[in-house]
Short mmCIF file of C-alpha atoms in Angstrom, two decimals:
data_model
loop_
_atom_site.label_atom_id
_atom_site.label_comp_id
_atom_site.label_asym_id
_atom_site.label_seq_id
_atom_site.Cartn_x
_atom_site.Cartn_y
_atom_site.Cartn_z
CA GLY A 23 116.80 -4.74 82.41
CA GLN A 24 120.05 -6.62 82.17
CA GLN A 25 123.16 -4.76 81.10
CA LEU A 26 126.50 -5.88 79.87
CA ASN A 27 129.63 -3.86 80.60
CA GLN A 28 132.15 -4.29 77.84
CA SER A 29 135.71 -3.01 77.98
CA PRO A 30 137.71 -1.43 76.64
CA GLN A 31 135.56 0.90 74.54
CA SER A 32 138.32 1.21 71.95
CA MET A 33 141.76 -0.17 71.21
CA PHE A 34 144.53 0.98 68.90
CA ILE A 35 147.14 -1.69 68.25
CA GLN A 36 149.91 -2.56 65.83
CA GLU A 37 149.55 -5.40 63.37
CA GLY A 38 150.79 -8.64 64.93
CA GLU A 39 149.86 -7.73 68.48
CA ASP A 40 147.46 -9.73 70.60
CA VAL A 41 144.19 -8.21 71.79
CA SER A 42 141.98 -8.93 74.77
CA MET A 43 138.52 -7.60 75.57
CA ASN A 44 135.98 -8.62 78.17
CA CYS A 45 132.40 -8.40 79.22
CA THR A 46 130.74 -8.54 82.62
CA SER A 47 127.12 -8.75 83.66
CA SER A 48 125.14 -8.28 86.84
CA SER A 49 123.05 -11.28 85.85
CA ILE A 50 123.70 -14.85 84.82
CA PHE A 51 123.51 -15.89 81.19
CA ASN A 52 123.25 -19.42 79.86
CA THR A 53 125.09 -18.60 76.66
CA TRP A 54 127.71 -16.01 75.78
CA LEU A 55 128.29 -14.92 72.21
CA TRP A 56 130.87 -12.73 70.50
CA TYR A 57 130.06 -10.82 67.31
CA LYS A 58 131.98 -8.58 64.91
CA GLN A 59 130.31 -5.76 63.05
CA ASP A 60 131.81 -4.05 60.02
CA PRO A 61 130.58 -0.64 58.81
CA GLY A 62 127.23 -0.85 57.03
CA GLU A 63 126.68 -4.47 58.00
CA GLY A 64 124.92 -6.45 60.67
CA PRO A 65 126.81 -8.31 63.41
CA VAL A 66 128.40 -11.61 62.43
CA LEU A 67 128.73 -14.40 64.98
CA LEU A 68 132.35 -15.28 65.81
CA ILE A 69 132.14 -17.63 68.78
CA ALA A 70 129.37 -19.13 70.93
CA LEU A 71 129.97 -20.40 74.47
CA TYR A 72 127.47 -22.71 76.16
CA LYS A 73 128.98 -23.88 79.45
CA ALA A 74 130.60 -22.14 82.40
CA GLY A 75 134.36 -22.47 82.14
CA GLU A 76 134.23 -23.35 78.44
CA LEU A 77 137.19 -22.20 76.36
CA THR A 78 136.57 -22.13 72.62
CA SER A 79 138.76 -21.17 69.68
CA ASN A 80 137.97 -20.10 66.15
CA GLY A 81 141.21 -19.60 64.26
CA ARG A 82 143.09 -16.74 65.90
CA LEU A 83 140.13 -16.02 68.21
CA THR A 84 139.73 -17.55 71.64
CA ALA A 85 136.86 -16.90 74.03
CA GLN A 86 135.98 -18.13 77.49
CA PHE A 87 132.72 -18.41 79.43
CA GLY A 88 133.38 -17.28 83.00
CA ILE A 89 132.89 -19.72 85.88
CA THR A 90 130.37 -17.41 87.53
CA ARG A 91 128.41 -17.23 84.23
CA LYS A 92 128.51 -13.46 84.57
CA ASP A 93 131.53 -12.72 82.39
CA SER A 94 133.38 -13.64 79.24
CA PHE A 95 136.52 -12.58 77.41
CA LEU A 96 137.69 -12.62 73.81
CA ASN A 97 141.31 -12.80 72.72
CA ILE A 98 142.59 -12.17 69.21
CA SER A 99 146.13 -13.30 68.53
CA ALA A 100 148.51 -11.93 65.92
CA SER A 101 146.10 -9.21 64.76
CA ILE A 102 145.85 -8.32 61.07
CA PRO A 103 144.33 -5.26 59.37
CA SER A 104 141.07 -7.07 58.53
CA ASP A 105 140.42 -7.52 62.26
CA VAL A 106 139.38 -3.85 62.30
CA GLY A 107 135.77 -3.44 63.35
CA ILE A 108 133.49 -3.34 66.36
CA TYR A 109 133.34 -6.41 68.58
CA PHE A 110 130.26 -7.06 70.68
CA CYS A 111 129.65 -9.51 73.46
CA ALA A 112 126.09 -10.74 73.92
CA GLY A 113 124.33 -12.85 76.50
CA LEU A 114 121.40 -15.12 75.80
CA GLU A 115 118.78 -15.25 78.53
CA THR A 116 117.64 -18.45 80.17
CA SER A 117 114.47 -18.35 78.08
CA GLY A 118 116.72 -18.38 75.06
CA SER A 119 114.76 -15.76 73.21
CA ARG A 120 116.49 -12.46 73.80
CA LEU A 121 120.07 -11.34 73.18
CA THR A 122 121.51 -8.61 75.41
CA PHE A 123 124.48 -6.86 73.83
CA GLY A 124 127.40 -4.99 75.30
CA GLU A 125 128.29 -1.54 73.98
CA GLY A 126 131.10 -2.78 71.81
CA THR A 127 134.87 -2.50 71.52
CA GLN A 128 136.14 -0.55 68.51
CA LEU A 129 139.35 -2.17 67.31
CA THR A 130 141.84 -0.33 65.09
CA VAL A 131 144.86 -2.19 63.74
CA ASN A 132 147.74 -0.14 62.37
CA PRO A 133 149.72 -1.91 59.65
CA ASP B 7 121.20 -19.47 49.63
CA ALA B 8 120.24 -15.89 50.43
CA GLY B 9 120.92 -14.65 53.91
CA VAL B 10 118.75 -12.24 55.83
CA THR B 11 117.62 -9.36 53.66
CA GLN B 12 116.16 -6.04 54.76
CA SER B 13 114.53 -3.17 52.94
CA PRO B 14 114.94 -0.34 52.48
CA THR B 15 118.63 0.19 53.19
CA HIS B 16 118.16 3.84 54.12
CA LEU B 17 115.17 5.96 55.00
CA ILE B 18 114.57 9.57 55.95
CA LYS B 19 111.38 10.57 57.75
CA THR B 20 110.15 13.57 59.71
CA ARG B 21 108.87 13.66 63.26
CA GLY B 22 105.33 12.34 63.67
CA GLN B 23 105.42 10.19 60.56
CA GLN B 24 105.08 6.43 60.45
CA VAL B 25 107.56 3.95 58.98
CA THR B 26 107.50 0.29 57.95
CA LEU B 27 110.68 -1.75 57.67
CA ARG B 28 110.80 -5.20 56.08
CA CYS B 29 112.81 -8.34 56.66
CA SER B 30 113.11 -11.65 54.86
CA PRO B 31 114.70 -14.37 56.99
CA LYS B 32 117.40 -16.77 55.93
CA SER B 33 116.07 -19.81 54.12
CA GLY B 34 114.89 -22.43 56.60
CA HIS B 35 114.48 -19.98 59.47
CA ASP B 36 111.11 -19.41 61.09
CA THR B 37 111.87 -16.87 63.83
CA VAL B 38 112.57 -13.17 63.35
CA SER B 39 113.92 -10.76 65.95
CA TRP B 40 114.24 -7.00 65.60
CA TYR B 41 116.90 -4.82 67.21
CA GLN B 42 117.52 -1.08 67.37
CA GLN B 43 121.15 0.06 67.27
CA ALA B 44 121.80 3.70 68.09
CA LEU B 45 125.05 5.21 66.92
CA GLY B 46 127.97 4.02 69.01
CA GLN B 47 125.93 1.50 70.97
CA GLY B 48 125.13 -2.17 70.91
CA PRO B 49 121.87 -3.48 69.46
CA GLN B 50 118.83 -3.33 71.76
CA PHE B 51 116.19 -6.06 71.51
CA ILE B 52 112.79 -4.79 70.35
CA PHE B 53 110.74 -7.95 69.90
CA GLN B 54 110.68 -11.42 68.41
CA TYR B 55 108.15 -13.12 66.15
CA TYR B 56 107.50 -16.84 65.88
CA GLU B 57 104.52 -18.54 64.24
CA GLU B 58 103.14 -15.12 63.35
CA GLU B 59 102.95 -14.05 66.98
CA GLU B 60 105.05 -11.76 69.15
CA ARG B 61 106.87 -14.15 71.46
CA GLN B 62 108.93 -11.73 73.53
CA ARG B 63 109.29 -7.98 73.76
CA GLY B 64 111.99 -5.65 74.97
CA ASN B 65 111.61 -2.30 76.69
CA PHE B 66 110.10 -0.39 73.78
CA PRO B 67 106.86 1.61 73.70
CA ASP B 68 103.73 0.53 71.90
CA ARG B 69 104.65 2.84 69.02
CA PHE B 70 106.81 -0.07 67.93
CA SER B 71 104.77 -2.91 66.49
CA GLY B 72 105.41 -5.79 64.17
CA HIS B 73 104.01 -8.53 62.08
CA GLN B 74 105.11 -11.88 60.76
CA TYR B 75 103.65 -13.42 57.63
CA PRO B 76 103.07 -17.12 56.87
CA ASN B 77 106.24 -17.15 54.75
CA TYR B 78 108.13 -16.03 57.91
CA SER B 79 108.97 -12.57 56.57
CA SER B 80 108.40 -9.76 59.02
CA GLU B 81 107.69 -6.06 59.29
CA LEU B 82 108.58 -3.51 61.93
CA ASN B 83 106.26 -0.52 62.20
CA VAL B 84 107.05 2.62 64.15
CA ASN B 85 104.34 5.26 64.63
CA ALA B 86 104.64 8.89 65.68
CA LEU B 87 108.36 8.99 64.95
CA LEU B 88 110.64 10.87 67.34
CA LEU B 89 114.10 12.23 66.68
CA GLY B 90 115.43 9.58 69.08
CA ASP B 91 114.15 6.83 66.82
CA SER B 92 117.00 7.56 64.43
CA ALA B 93 119.07 4.37 64.43
CA LEU B 94 120.10 1.28 62.52
CA TYR B 95 117.31 -1.29 62.70
CA LEU B 96 118.56 -4.84 62.51
CA CYS B 97 116.60 -7.96 61.75
CA ALA B 98 117.89 -11.35 62.83
CA SER B 99 116.51 -14.75 61.90
CA SER B 100 116.90 -18.14 63.51
CA TRP B 101 115.26 -21.52 63.60
CA GLY B 102 112.98 -22.40 66.46
CA HIS B 103 114.75 -22.56 69.78
CA LEU B 104 118.25 -22.10 68.36
CA GLN B 105 118.42 -18.43 69.26
CA GLU B 106 122.18 -18.54 69.71
CA THR B 107 122.52 -18.94 65.96
CA GLN B 108 120.75 -15.76 64.96
CA TYR B 109 121.86 -14.42 61.59
CA PHE B 110 121.66 -10.66 61.19
CA GLY B 111 120.71 -8.69 58.13
CA PRO B 112 122.59 -5.55 57.05
CA GLY B 113 120.02 -3.30 58.68
CA THR B 114 117.92 -0.30 57.70
CA ARG B 115 119.36 3.09 58.56
CA LEU B 116 116.51 5.38 59.67
CA LEU B 117 117.00 9.10 60.06
CA VAL B 118 114.23 11.14 61.65
CA LEU B 119 114.39 14.90 61.05
#
């Protein structure tokens, strides 16, 4: 089946720094999504991208849908302690029914 | 407006047993998807239910089965439990074709001993 390669696996940064993580796929997706998961909770949708080349922001978060439709990145600017958590990319298949997730990026923010 | 709810929150079973997990979708949602999340990994799609039928299925054996009721709530059943079935089981709900707006529940943590 399809797989998403997400990197880096983990990041340790200082409060106020910017963060960048990315996701690549061997297959094309029609939609790219970025989620955040806190301990003991389900993933929460941060940003959805629907068109190749699309750049979308949500507060301090910015994500882009790659031109090839096989990759996406997420940037977090001016990180704060509550940004701590696991970030997942996910691709939605053409049929629109199934989400394929990356393996996650564990973000730690030191105050 | 309640979000997606799942029960139980935690469960301990032994190998060979059977388990049933439950999910109530967000109000207004008619589609339920189930995911398995092993420790340190991303969620893996199990299957999706719409109009009380399994619409799509991931790469999981027949030991994993489900059901959707007329009120859109859903169950995930796993038979003949294996140690490797230990995971967080997530339910996500959405409306119709809007799968990009799936809302996830908090999950059920299953431990198989």
